[in-house]
XYZ file of C-alpha atoms in Angstrom:
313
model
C 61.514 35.588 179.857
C 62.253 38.944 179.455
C 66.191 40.071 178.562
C 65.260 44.035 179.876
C 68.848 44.764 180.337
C 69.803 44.554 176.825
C 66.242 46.829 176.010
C 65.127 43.653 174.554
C 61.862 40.848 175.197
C 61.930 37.330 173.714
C 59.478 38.839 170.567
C 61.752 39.083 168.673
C 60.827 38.841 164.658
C 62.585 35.996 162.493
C 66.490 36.789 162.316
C 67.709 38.947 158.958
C 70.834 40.319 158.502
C 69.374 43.968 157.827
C 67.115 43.203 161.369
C 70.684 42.414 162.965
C 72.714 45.051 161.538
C 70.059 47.730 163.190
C 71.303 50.320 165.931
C 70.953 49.093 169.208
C 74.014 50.370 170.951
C 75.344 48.213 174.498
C 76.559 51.501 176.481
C 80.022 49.860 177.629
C 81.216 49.199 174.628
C 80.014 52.351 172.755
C 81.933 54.668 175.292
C 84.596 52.340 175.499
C 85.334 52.174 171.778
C 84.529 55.934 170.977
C 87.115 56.473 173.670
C 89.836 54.152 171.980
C 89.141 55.402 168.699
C 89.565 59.347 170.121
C 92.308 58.403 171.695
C 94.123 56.570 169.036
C 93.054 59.800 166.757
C 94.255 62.072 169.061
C 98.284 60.037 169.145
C 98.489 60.209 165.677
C 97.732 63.616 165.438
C 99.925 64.418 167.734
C 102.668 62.630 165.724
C 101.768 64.418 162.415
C 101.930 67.420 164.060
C 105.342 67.186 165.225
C 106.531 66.069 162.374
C 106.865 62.167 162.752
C 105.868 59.658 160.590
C 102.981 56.996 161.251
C 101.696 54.040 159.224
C 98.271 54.450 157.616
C 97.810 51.300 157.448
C 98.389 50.743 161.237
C 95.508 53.062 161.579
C 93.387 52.215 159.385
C 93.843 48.120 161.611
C 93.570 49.624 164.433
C 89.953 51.959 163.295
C 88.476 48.360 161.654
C 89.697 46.425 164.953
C 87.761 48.945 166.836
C 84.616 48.973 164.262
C 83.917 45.357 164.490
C 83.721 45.665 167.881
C 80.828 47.822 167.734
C 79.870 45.947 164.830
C 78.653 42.949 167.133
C 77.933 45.022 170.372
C 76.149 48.096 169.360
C 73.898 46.436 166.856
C 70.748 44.295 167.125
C 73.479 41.256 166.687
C 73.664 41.920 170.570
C 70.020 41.224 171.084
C 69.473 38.238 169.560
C 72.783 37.083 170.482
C 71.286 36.260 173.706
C 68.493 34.042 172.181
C 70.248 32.457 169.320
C 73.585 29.988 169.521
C 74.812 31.255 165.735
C 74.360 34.622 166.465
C 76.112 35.001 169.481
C 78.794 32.336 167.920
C 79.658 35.386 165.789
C 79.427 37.980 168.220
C 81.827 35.553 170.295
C 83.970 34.751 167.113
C 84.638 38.260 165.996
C 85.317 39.833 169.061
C 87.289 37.102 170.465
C 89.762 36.195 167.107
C 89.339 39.126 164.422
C 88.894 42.430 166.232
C 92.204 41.377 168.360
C 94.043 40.779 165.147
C 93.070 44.068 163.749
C 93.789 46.260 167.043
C 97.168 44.565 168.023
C 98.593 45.319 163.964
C 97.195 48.830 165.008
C 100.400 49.114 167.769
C 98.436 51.397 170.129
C 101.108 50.615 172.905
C 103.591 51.685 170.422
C 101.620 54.768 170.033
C 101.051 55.799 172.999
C 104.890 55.394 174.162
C 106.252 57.557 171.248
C 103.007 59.964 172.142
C 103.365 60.510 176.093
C 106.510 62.738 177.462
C 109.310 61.472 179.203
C 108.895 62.152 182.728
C 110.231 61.534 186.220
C 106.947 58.682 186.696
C 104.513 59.859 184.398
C 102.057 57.552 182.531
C 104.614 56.740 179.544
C 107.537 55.039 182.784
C 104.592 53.523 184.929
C 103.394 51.891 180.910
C 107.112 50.479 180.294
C 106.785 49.436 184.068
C 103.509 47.430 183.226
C 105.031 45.786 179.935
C 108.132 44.751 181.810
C 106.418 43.391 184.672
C 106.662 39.864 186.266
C 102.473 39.922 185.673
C 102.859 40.401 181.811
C 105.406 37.803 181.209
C 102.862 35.062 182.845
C 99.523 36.020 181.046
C 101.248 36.266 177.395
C 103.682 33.080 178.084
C 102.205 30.118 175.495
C 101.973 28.061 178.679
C 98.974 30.590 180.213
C 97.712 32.019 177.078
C 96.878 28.650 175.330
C 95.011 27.235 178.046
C 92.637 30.030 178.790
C 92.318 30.681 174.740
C 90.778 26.773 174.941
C 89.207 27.008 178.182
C 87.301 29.871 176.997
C 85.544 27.307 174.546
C 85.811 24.305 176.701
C 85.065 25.000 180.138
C 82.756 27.927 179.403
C 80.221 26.955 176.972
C 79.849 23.459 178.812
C 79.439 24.165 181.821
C 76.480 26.289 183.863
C 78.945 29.178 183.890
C 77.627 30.243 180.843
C 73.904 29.914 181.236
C 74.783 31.713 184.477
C 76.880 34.434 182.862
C 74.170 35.142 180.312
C 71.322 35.308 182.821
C 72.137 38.987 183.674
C 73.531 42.151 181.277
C 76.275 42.236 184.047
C 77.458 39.043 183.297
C 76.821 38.867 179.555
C 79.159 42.201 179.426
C 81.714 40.795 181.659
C 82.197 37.614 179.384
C 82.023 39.450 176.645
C 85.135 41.504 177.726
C 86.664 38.482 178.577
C 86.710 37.063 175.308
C 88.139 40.114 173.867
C 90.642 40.216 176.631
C 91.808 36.108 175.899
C 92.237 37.176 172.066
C 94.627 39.780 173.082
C 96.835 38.395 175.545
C 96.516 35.302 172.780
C 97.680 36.909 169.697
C 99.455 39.923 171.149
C 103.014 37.636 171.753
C 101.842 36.002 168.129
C 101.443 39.034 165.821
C 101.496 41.665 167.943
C 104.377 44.509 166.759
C 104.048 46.394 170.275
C 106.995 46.052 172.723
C 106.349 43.025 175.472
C 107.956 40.925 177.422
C 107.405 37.249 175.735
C 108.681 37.634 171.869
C 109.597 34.580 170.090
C 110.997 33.923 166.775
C 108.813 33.917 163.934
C 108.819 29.960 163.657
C 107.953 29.946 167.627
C 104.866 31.969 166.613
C 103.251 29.759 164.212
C 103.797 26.923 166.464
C 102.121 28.687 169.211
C 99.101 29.675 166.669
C 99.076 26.211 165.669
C 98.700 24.941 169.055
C 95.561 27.137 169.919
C 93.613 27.181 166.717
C 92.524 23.320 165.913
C 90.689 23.143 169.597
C 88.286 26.015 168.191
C 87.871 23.867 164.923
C 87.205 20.645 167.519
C 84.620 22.571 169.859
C 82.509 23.782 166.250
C 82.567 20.308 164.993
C 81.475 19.001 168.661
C 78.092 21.619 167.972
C 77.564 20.265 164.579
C 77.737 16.728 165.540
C 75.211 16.716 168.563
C 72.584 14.988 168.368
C 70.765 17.669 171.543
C 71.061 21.067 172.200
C 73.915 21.436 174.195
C 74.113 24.778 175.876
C 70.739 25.511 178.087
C 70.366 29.305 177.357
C 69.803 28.352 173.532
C 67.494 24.840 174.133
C 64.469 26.807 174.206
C 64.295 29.325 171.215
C 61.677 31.973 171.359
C 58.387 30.861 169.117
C 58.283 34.421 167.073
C 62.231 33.711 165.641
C 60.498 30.406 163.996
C 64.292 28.195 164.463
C 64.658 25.066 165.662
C 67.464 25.053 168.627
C 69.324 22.056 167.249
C 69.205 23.228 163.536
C 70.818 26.936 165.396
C 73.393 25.058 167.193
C 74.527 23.360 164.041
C 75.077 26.682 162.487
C 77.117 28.018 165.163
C 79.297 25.092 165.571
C 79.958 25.619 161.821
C 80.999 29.212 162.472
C 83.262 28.292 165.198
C 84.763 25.758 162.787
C 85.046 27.811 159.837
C 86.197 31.286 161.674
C 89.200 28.961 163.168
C 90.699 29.372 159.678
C 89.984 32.808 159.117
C 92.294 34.243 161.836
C 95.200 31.583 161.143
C 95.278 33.073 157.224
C 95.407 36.372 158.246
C 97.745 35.951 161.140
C 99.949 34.078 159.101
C 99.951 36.634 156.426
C 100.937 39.325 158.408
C 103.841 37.022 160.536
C 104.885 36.671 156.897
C 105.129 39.921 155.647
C 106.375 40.847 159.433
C 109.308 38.060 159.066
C 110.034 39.574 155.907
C 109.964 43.018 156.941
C 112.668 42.115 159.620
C 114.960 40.751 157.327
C 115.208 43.409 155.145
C 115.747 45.781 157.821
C 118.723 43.135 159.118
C 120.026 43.703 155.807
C 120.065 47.537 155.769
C 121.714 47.872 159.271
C 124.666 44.788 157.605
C 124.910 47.168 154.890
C 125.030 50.415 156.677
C 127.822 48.352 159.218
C 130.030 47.307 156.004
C 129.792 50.851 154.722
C 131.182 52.195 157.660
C 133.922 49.621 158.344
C 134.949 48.706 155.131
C 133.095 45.003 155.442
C 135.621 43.988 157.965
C 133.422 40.620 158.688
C 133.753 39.701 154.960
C 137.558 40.383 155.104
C 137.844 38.607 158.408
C 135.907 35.435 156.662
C 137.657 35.768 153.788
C 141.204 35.644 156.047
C 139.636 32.672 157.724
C 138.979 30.615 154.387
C 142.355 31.714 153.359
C 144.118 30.166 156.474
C 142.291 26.984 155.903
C 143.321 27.038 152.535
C 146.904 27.042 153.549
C 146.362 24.262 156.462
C 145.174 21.966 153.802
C 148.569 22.298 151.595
């Protein structure tokens, strides 16, 4: 079997991290992230230029986000993702749970709103348009995003979508976009710090990160604990990578099970220092509000305790 679409033949030598980490760039995903990352460049210096501030440390998320991407899709990861399960468990993993955490923290819609001019219907009204639309508040509602994060485990892997998904470069492209595409509208309500149209308190958020995360940790321990190879792409290993295809199935259900921690520490890290962000900045506008009205509320409390003060005499 011969995987020419990917520049690739089922010869491939014994798996090695320097082996996988070798150039071997998918030509999507290199324009398409050379293209976010020039773009993203470009808003910021656009900012800087006119004198407004923006956080380095959004950039530097949003850069990383963008890096990992091409970390697992312009490498030789790519290649033998398509002949072994643990490989391709990472390629899946990162692009589908850590690359969307990084690029969301990055606020690129943010960016690009305080970047484009206010027009009559330019490209920054038809973007508000888009975030306020009646199509955005279904796909990043809990109720549709936590289904399709679990049916992208679920109803993909064990079913013949998948084998027939991977059969072509077409189709290994398009899921691959569609697992970067489910992390997004997943953690974008969750973490993201763009403007959209489901936000919901911090507490909300957890819950709704909660809810998603122990299905991924179910579906790796489902791969460790099978007794067969599960997923027909992966049953028959090529001879020259020497692994057996239960022994590689094993491994990737153990990085699906342990990468279903990894984003829930960092995403509750950064709801966290988010939560606490927001209530310092409550505090500043109560404190600017008392400065200018001479802390009416406090007086008008204080009147209230003092009335039922004299009720109780």
């Amino acid at each position: 079997m011969d995987h020419s679409g990917h520049g690739m033949t089922m010869d491939l030598p014994p798996f090695t991290l320097g082996r996988g980490l070798q150039w071997s760039a998918d030509p999507f995903f290199l324009v398409a992230c050379l293209v976010a990352l020039g773009m993203y460049g470009y808003g910021v210096f656009r900012l800087r230029r006119r004198g407004d501030a923006w956080s380095a440390g959004r950039t530097v998320s949003f850069v990383v986000g963008v890096l990992t991407i091409m970390l697992v899709m312009c490498t030789r990861l790519n290649d033998y993702g398509m002949v072994m399960f643990s490989v391709h468990m990472v390629q899946h993993m990162v692009i589908s749970m850590l690359s969307p955490i990084l690029i969301l923290l990055g606020a690129p819609v943010t960016l690009a709103l305080r970047v484009l001019p206010a027009v009559g219907k330019g490209p920054r009204e038809l973007l508000l348009a888009l975030l306020h639309s009646r199509y955005m508040r279904i796909i990043t509602h809990p109720a549709f995003t936590i289904p399709l994060f679990i049916a992208s485990l679920y109803a993909l892997y064990f079913t013949p979508i998948f084998d027939f998904l991977m059969g072509s470069k077409t189709g290994h492209l398009a899921m691959m976009v569609h697992f970067l595409a489910v992390g997004v509208v997943f953690f974008w309500p969750i973490i993201g710090v763009d403007p959209g149209p489901h936000r919901p308190g911090y507490l909300m958020r957890m819950l709704e990160l909660f809810a998603g995360m122990p299905f991924h940790a179910f579906f790796g321990i489902a791969l460790m604990m099978a007794s067969t190879p599960m997923v027909e792409t992966f049953r028959n290993p090529p001879a020259s990578l020497g692994i057996d295809a239960l022994t590689d199935q094993n491994a990737a259900g153990g990085i699906a099970w342990a990468f279903s921690e990894i984003p829930s520490v960092l995403v509750l890290l950064a709801l966290l220092f988010q939560w606490y962000g927001s209530e310092q900045r409550q505090a500043r506008r109560k404190d600017r509000a008392a400065d200018r009205d001479g802390d009416k509320e406090l007086e008008a409390y204080n009147a209230y305790l003092a009335s039922l003060n004299a009720r109780g005499r």
